[in-house]
PDB file of C-alpha atoms in Angstrom:
ATOM      1  CA  UNK A   1       0.000   0.000   0.000  1.00 48.00           C
ATOM      2  CA  UNK A   2       1.356   3.403  -0.984  1.00 53.00           C
ATOM      3  CA  UNK A   3       1.438   5.864   1.913  1.00 67.00           C
ATOM      4  CA  UNK A   4       2.321   9.542   1.570  1.00 74.00           C
ATOM      5  CA  UNK A   5       5.524  10.240   3.442  1.00 90.00           C
ATOM      6  CA  UNK A   6       5.082  13.984   3.983  1.00 94.00           C
ATOM      7  CA  UNK A   7       2.440  16.684   4.041  1.00 95.00           C
ATOM      8  CA  UNK A   8       2.449  20.463   4.020  1.00 95.00           C
ATOM      9  CA  UNK A   9       0.778  20.942   7.408  1.00 95.00           C
ATOM     10  CA  UNK A  10      -0.951  24.261   6.738  1.00 95.00           C
ATOM     11  CA  UNK A  11      -2.072  23.347   3.220  1.00 96.00           C
ATOM     12  CA  UNK A  12      -3.382  19.994   4.492  1.00 96.00           C
ATOM     13  CA  UNK A  13      -5.332  21.678   7.301  1.00 96.00           C
ATOM     14  CA  UNK A  14      -6.672  24.540   5.150  1.00 95.00           C
ATOM     15  CA  UNK A  15      -7.935  22.200   2.431  1.00 96.00           C
ATOM     16  CA  UNK A  16      -9.558  19.776   4.871  1.00 96.00           C
ATOM     17  CA  UNK A  17      -7.561  16.902   3.391  1.00 96.00           C
ATOM     18  CA  UNK A  18      -7.878  13.377   4.765  1.00 96.00           C
ATOM     19  CA  UNK A  19      -5.502  10.416   4.740  1.00 96.00           C
ATOM     20  CA  UNK A  20      -6.683   6.984   5.881  1.00 95.00           C
ATOM     21  CA  UNK A  21      -5.027   3.631   5.900  1.00 94.00           C
ATOM     22  CA  UNK A  22      -3.010   1.132   7.864  1.00 95.00           C
ATOM     23  CA  UNK A  23       0.626   1.521   8.866  1.00 95.00           C
ATOM     24  CA  UNK A  24       2.771  -1.522   9.787  1.00 94.00           C
ATOM     25  CA  UNK A  25       3.875  -1.527  13.419  1.00 94.00           C
ATOM     26  CA  UNK A  26       7.407  -2.536  12.350  1.00 94.00           C
ATOM     27  CA  UNK A  27       7.847   0.944  10.770  1.00 94.00           C
ATOM     28  CA  UNK A  28       7.557   2.701  14.160  1.00 94.00           C
ATOM     29  CA  UNK A  29      11.177   2.438  15.308  1.00 93.00           C
ATOM     30  CA  UNK A  30      10.641   4.217  18.645  1.00 93.00           C
ATOM     31  CA  UNK A  31       8.313   1.397  19.717  1.00 90.00           C
ATOM     32  CA  UNK A  32      10.890  -1.355  19.116  1.00 86.00           C
ATOM     33  CA  UNK A  33      12.250  -1.247  22.679  1.00 84.00           C
ATOM     34  CA  UNK A  34       8.728  -1.586  24.110  1.00 84.00           C
ATOM     35  CA  UNK A  35       7.458  -4.187  21.680  1.00 84.00           C
ATOM     36  CA  UNK A  36       7.355  -7.919  22.214  1.00 85.00           C
ATOM     37  CA  UNK A  37       6.549  -8.336  18.510  1.00 84.00           C
ATOM     38  CA  UNK A  38       6.326  -5.801  15.720  1.00 84.00           C
ATOM     39  CA  UNK A  39       3.625  -7.575  13.756  1.00 86.00           C
ATOM     40  CA  UNK A  40       0.320  -6.119  12.695  1.00 90.00           C
ATOM     41  CA  UNK A  41      -0.743  -2.652  11.659  1.00 95.00           C
ATOM     42  CA  UNK A  42      -2.323   0.433  13.138  1.00 97.00           C
ATOM     43  CA  UNK A  43      -5.328   1.954  11.375  1.00 97.00           C
ATOM     44  CA  UNK A  44      -5.013   5.698  11.045  1.00 97.00           C
ATOM     45  CA  UNK A  45      -6.928   8.742   9.882  1.00 97.00           C
ATOM     46  CA  UNK A  46      -5.201  12.102   9.523  1.00 97.00           C
ATOM     47  CA  UNK A  47      -7.596  14.986   8.861  1.00 97.00           C
ATOM     48  CA  UNK A  48      -7.028  18.666   8.237  1.00 97.00           C
ATOM     49  CA  UNK A  49      -9.440  20.954  10.066  1.00 97.00           C
ATOM     50  CA  UNK A  50      -9.778  24.070  12.210  1.00 94.00           C
ATOM     51  CA  UNK A  51      -9.675  24.011  15.991  1.00 89.00           C
ATOM     52  CA  UNK A  52     -12.382  25.578  18.172  1.00 85.00           C
ATOM     53  CA  UNK A  53     -10.773  28.998  17.742  1.00 85.00           C
ATOM     54  CA  UNK A  54     -10.515  28.741  13.949  1.00 90.00           C
ATOM     55  CA  UNK A  55      -6.800  27.955  13.782  1.00 91.00           C
ATOM     56  CA  UNK A  56      -5.465  25.316  11.366  1.00 94.00           C
ATOM     57  CA  UNK A  57      -5.173  21.909  13.010  1.00 95.00           C
ATOM     58  CA  UNK A  58      -4.580  18.227  12.344  1.00 96.00           C
ATOM     59  CA  UNK A  59      -6.739  15.505  13.837  1.00 96.00           C
ATOM     60  CA  UNK A  60      -5.057  12.132  14.314  1.00 97.00           C
ATOM     61  CA  UNK A  61      -7.091   9.006  14.978  1.00 98.00           C
ATOM     62  CA  UNK A  62      -5.348   5.686  15.632  1.00 98.00           C
ATOM     63  CA  UNK A  63      -6.860   2.257  16.298  1.00 98.00           C
ATOM     64  CA  UNK A  64      -5.277  -1.131  16.737  1.00 96.00           C
ATOM     65  CA  UNK A  65      -3.363  -3.358  19.088  1.00 95.00           C
ATOM     66  CA  UNK A  66       0.314  -3.209  19.985  1.00 94.00           C
ATOM     67  CA  UNK A  67       2.002  -6.352  21.245  1.00 93.00           C
ATOM     68  CA  UNK A  68       4.178  -4.861  23.984  1.00 92.00           C
ATOM     69  CA  UNK A  69       6.520  -6.361  26.568  1.00 89.00           C
ATOM     70  CA  UNK A  70       5.261  -5.922  30.127  1.00 87.00           C
ATOM     71  CA  UNK A  71       7.848  -3.872  31.993  1.00 84.00           C
ATOM     72  CA  UNK A  72       7.182  -5.787  35.198  1.00 87.00           C
ATOM     73  CA  UNK A  73       7.195  -9.447  34.126  1.00 91.00           C
ATOM     74  CA  UNK A  74       8.643  -9.079  30.573  1.00 86.00           C
ATOM     75  CA  UNK A  75       5.819 -11.200  29.128  1.00 90.00           C
ATOM     76  CA  UNK A  76       3.760 -10.242  26.054  1.00 91.00           C
ATOM     77  CA  UNK A  77       1.001  -7.727  26.671  1.00 91.00           C
ATOM     78  CA  UNK A  78      -1.668  -6.709  24.159  1.00 93.00           C
ATOM     79  CA  UNK A  79      -2.253  -2.972  24.408  1.00 94.00           C
ATOM     80  CA  UNK A  80      -5.349  -1.534  22.732  1.00 96.00           C
ATOM     81  CA  UNK A  81      -4.661   1.756  20.964  1.00 96.00           C
ATOM     82  CA  UNK A  82      -7.521   4.257  20.739  1.00 97.00           C
ATOM     83  CA  UNK A  83      -6.139   7.733  20.014  1.00 97.00           C
ATOM     84  CA  UNK A  84      -8.104  10.803  18.950  1.00 96.00           C
ATOM     85  CA  UNK A  85      -5.886  13.910  19.137  1.00 94.00           C
ATOM     86  CA  UNK A  86      -6.125  17.414  17.739  1.00 93.00           C
ATOM     87  CA  UNK A  87      -2.839  19.209  17.055  1.00 93.00           C
ATOM     88  CA  UNK A  88      -3.190  22.963  16.547  1.00 92.00           C
ATOM     89  CA  UNK A  89      -0.570  24.252  14.114  1.00 93.00           C
ATOM     90  CA  UNK A  90       1.823  27.142  14.736  1.00 89.00           C
ATOM     91  CA  UNK A  91       4.245  28.738  12.270  1.00 84.00           C
ATOM     92  CA  UNK A  92       6.993  29.099  14.907  1.00 72.00           C
ATOM     93  CA  UNK A  93       7.782  28.119  18.468  1.00 75.00           C
ATOM     94  CA  UNK A  94       7.245  31.750  19.467  1.00 63.00           C
ATOM     95  CA  UNK A  95       3.732  31.720  17.983  1.00 66.00           C
ATOM     96  CA  UNK A  96       2.971  28.427  19.691  1.00 61.00           C
ATOM     97  CA  UNK A  97       4.143  29.661  23.084  1.00 65.00           C
ATOM     98  CA  UNK A  98       2.388  33.032  22.782  1.00 68.00           C
ATOM     99  CA  UNK A  99      -1.020  31.667  21.839  1.00 67.00           C
ATOM    100  CA  UNK A 100      -2.370  29.154  24.366  1.00 64.00           C
ATOM    101  CA  UNK A 101      -4.517  26.258  23.198  1.00 56.00           C
ATOM    102  CA  UNK A 102      -7.527  24.535  24.659  1.00 59.00           C
ATOM    103  CA  UNK A 103      -6.951  21.714  27.110  1.00 55.00           C
ATOM    104  CA  UNK A 104      -8.213  19.290  24.434  1.00 61.00           C
ATOM    105  CA  UNK A 105      -5.492  20.152  21.925  1.00 66.00           C
ATOM    106  CA  UNK A 106      -1.720  20.312  21.660  1.00 80.00           C
ATOM    107  CA  UNK A 107       0.269  22.976  19.808  1.00 84.00           C
ATOM    108  CA  UNK A 108       2.959  21.951  17.322  1.00 87.00           C
ATOM    109  CA  UNK A 109       5.173  23.840  14.906  1.00 88.00           C
ATOM    110  CA  UNK A 110       4.125  22.928  11.372  1.00 90.00           C
ATOM    111  CA  UNK A 111       5.976  23.148   8.104  1.00 88.00           C
ATOM    112  CA  UNK A 112       5.872  22.239   4.453  1.00 90.00           C
ATOM    113  CA  UNK A 113       7.528  18.858   5.012  1.00 92.00           C
ATOM    114  CA  UNK A 114       5.846  17.174   7.973  1.00 95.00           C
ATOM    115  CA  UNK A 115       6.572  13.440   8.136  1.00 95.00           C
ATOM    116  CA  UNK A 116       3.295  11.517   8.393  1.00 96.00           C
ATOM    117  CA  UNK A 117       4.928   8.484  10.037  1.00 95.00           C
ATOM    118  CA  UNK A 118       6.475  10.697  12.726  1.00 95.00           C
ATOM    119  CA  UNK A 119       3.144  12.383  13.488  1.00 96.00           C
ATOM    120  CA  UNK A 120       1.515   8.976  13.923  1.00 96.00           C
ATOM    121  CA  UNK A 121       4.449   7.562  15.878  1.00 95.00           C
ATOM    122  CA  UNK A 122       4.470  10.537  18.290  1.00 95.00           C
ATOM    123  CA  UNK A 123       0.833   9.874  19.157  1.00 95.00           C
ATOM    124  CA  UNK A 124       1.452   6.126  19.543  1.00 95.00           C
ATOM    125  CA  UNK A 125       4.369   6.717  21.906  1.00 93.00           C
ATOM    126  CA  UNK A 126       2.283   9.154  23.953  1.00 92.00           C
ATOM    127  CA  UNK A 127      -0.549   6.618  24.178  1.00 93.00           C
ATOM    128  CA  UNK A 128       1.745   3.961  25.641  1.00 88.00           C
TER     129      UNK A 128
END
């Protein structure tokens, strides 16, 4: 399956674009140390939108199961992933720090070359 590797964050948000698909767990390198097995895939939806205050934002939805290694007993542990995050976009760190966001959203610095896999992987790591 062909997956886009990068998006222009502001253009994606402004146009209301949507990407949906499945991403193999083995491609998320920051999960390797936590994983018991890197099999399977995570279903994702990345949507461009506006936040409650009208600012450009990205909504990331992730669903699936990660086969992790329990940090207590080191045995396999199935971890259900159910992520629904809104990331409000800023043009610079200064803009992001100066303009607070709602408690339901995060603020990130966006650019023309935002790596889709990294956006998804950040949310997966935060969910674990």
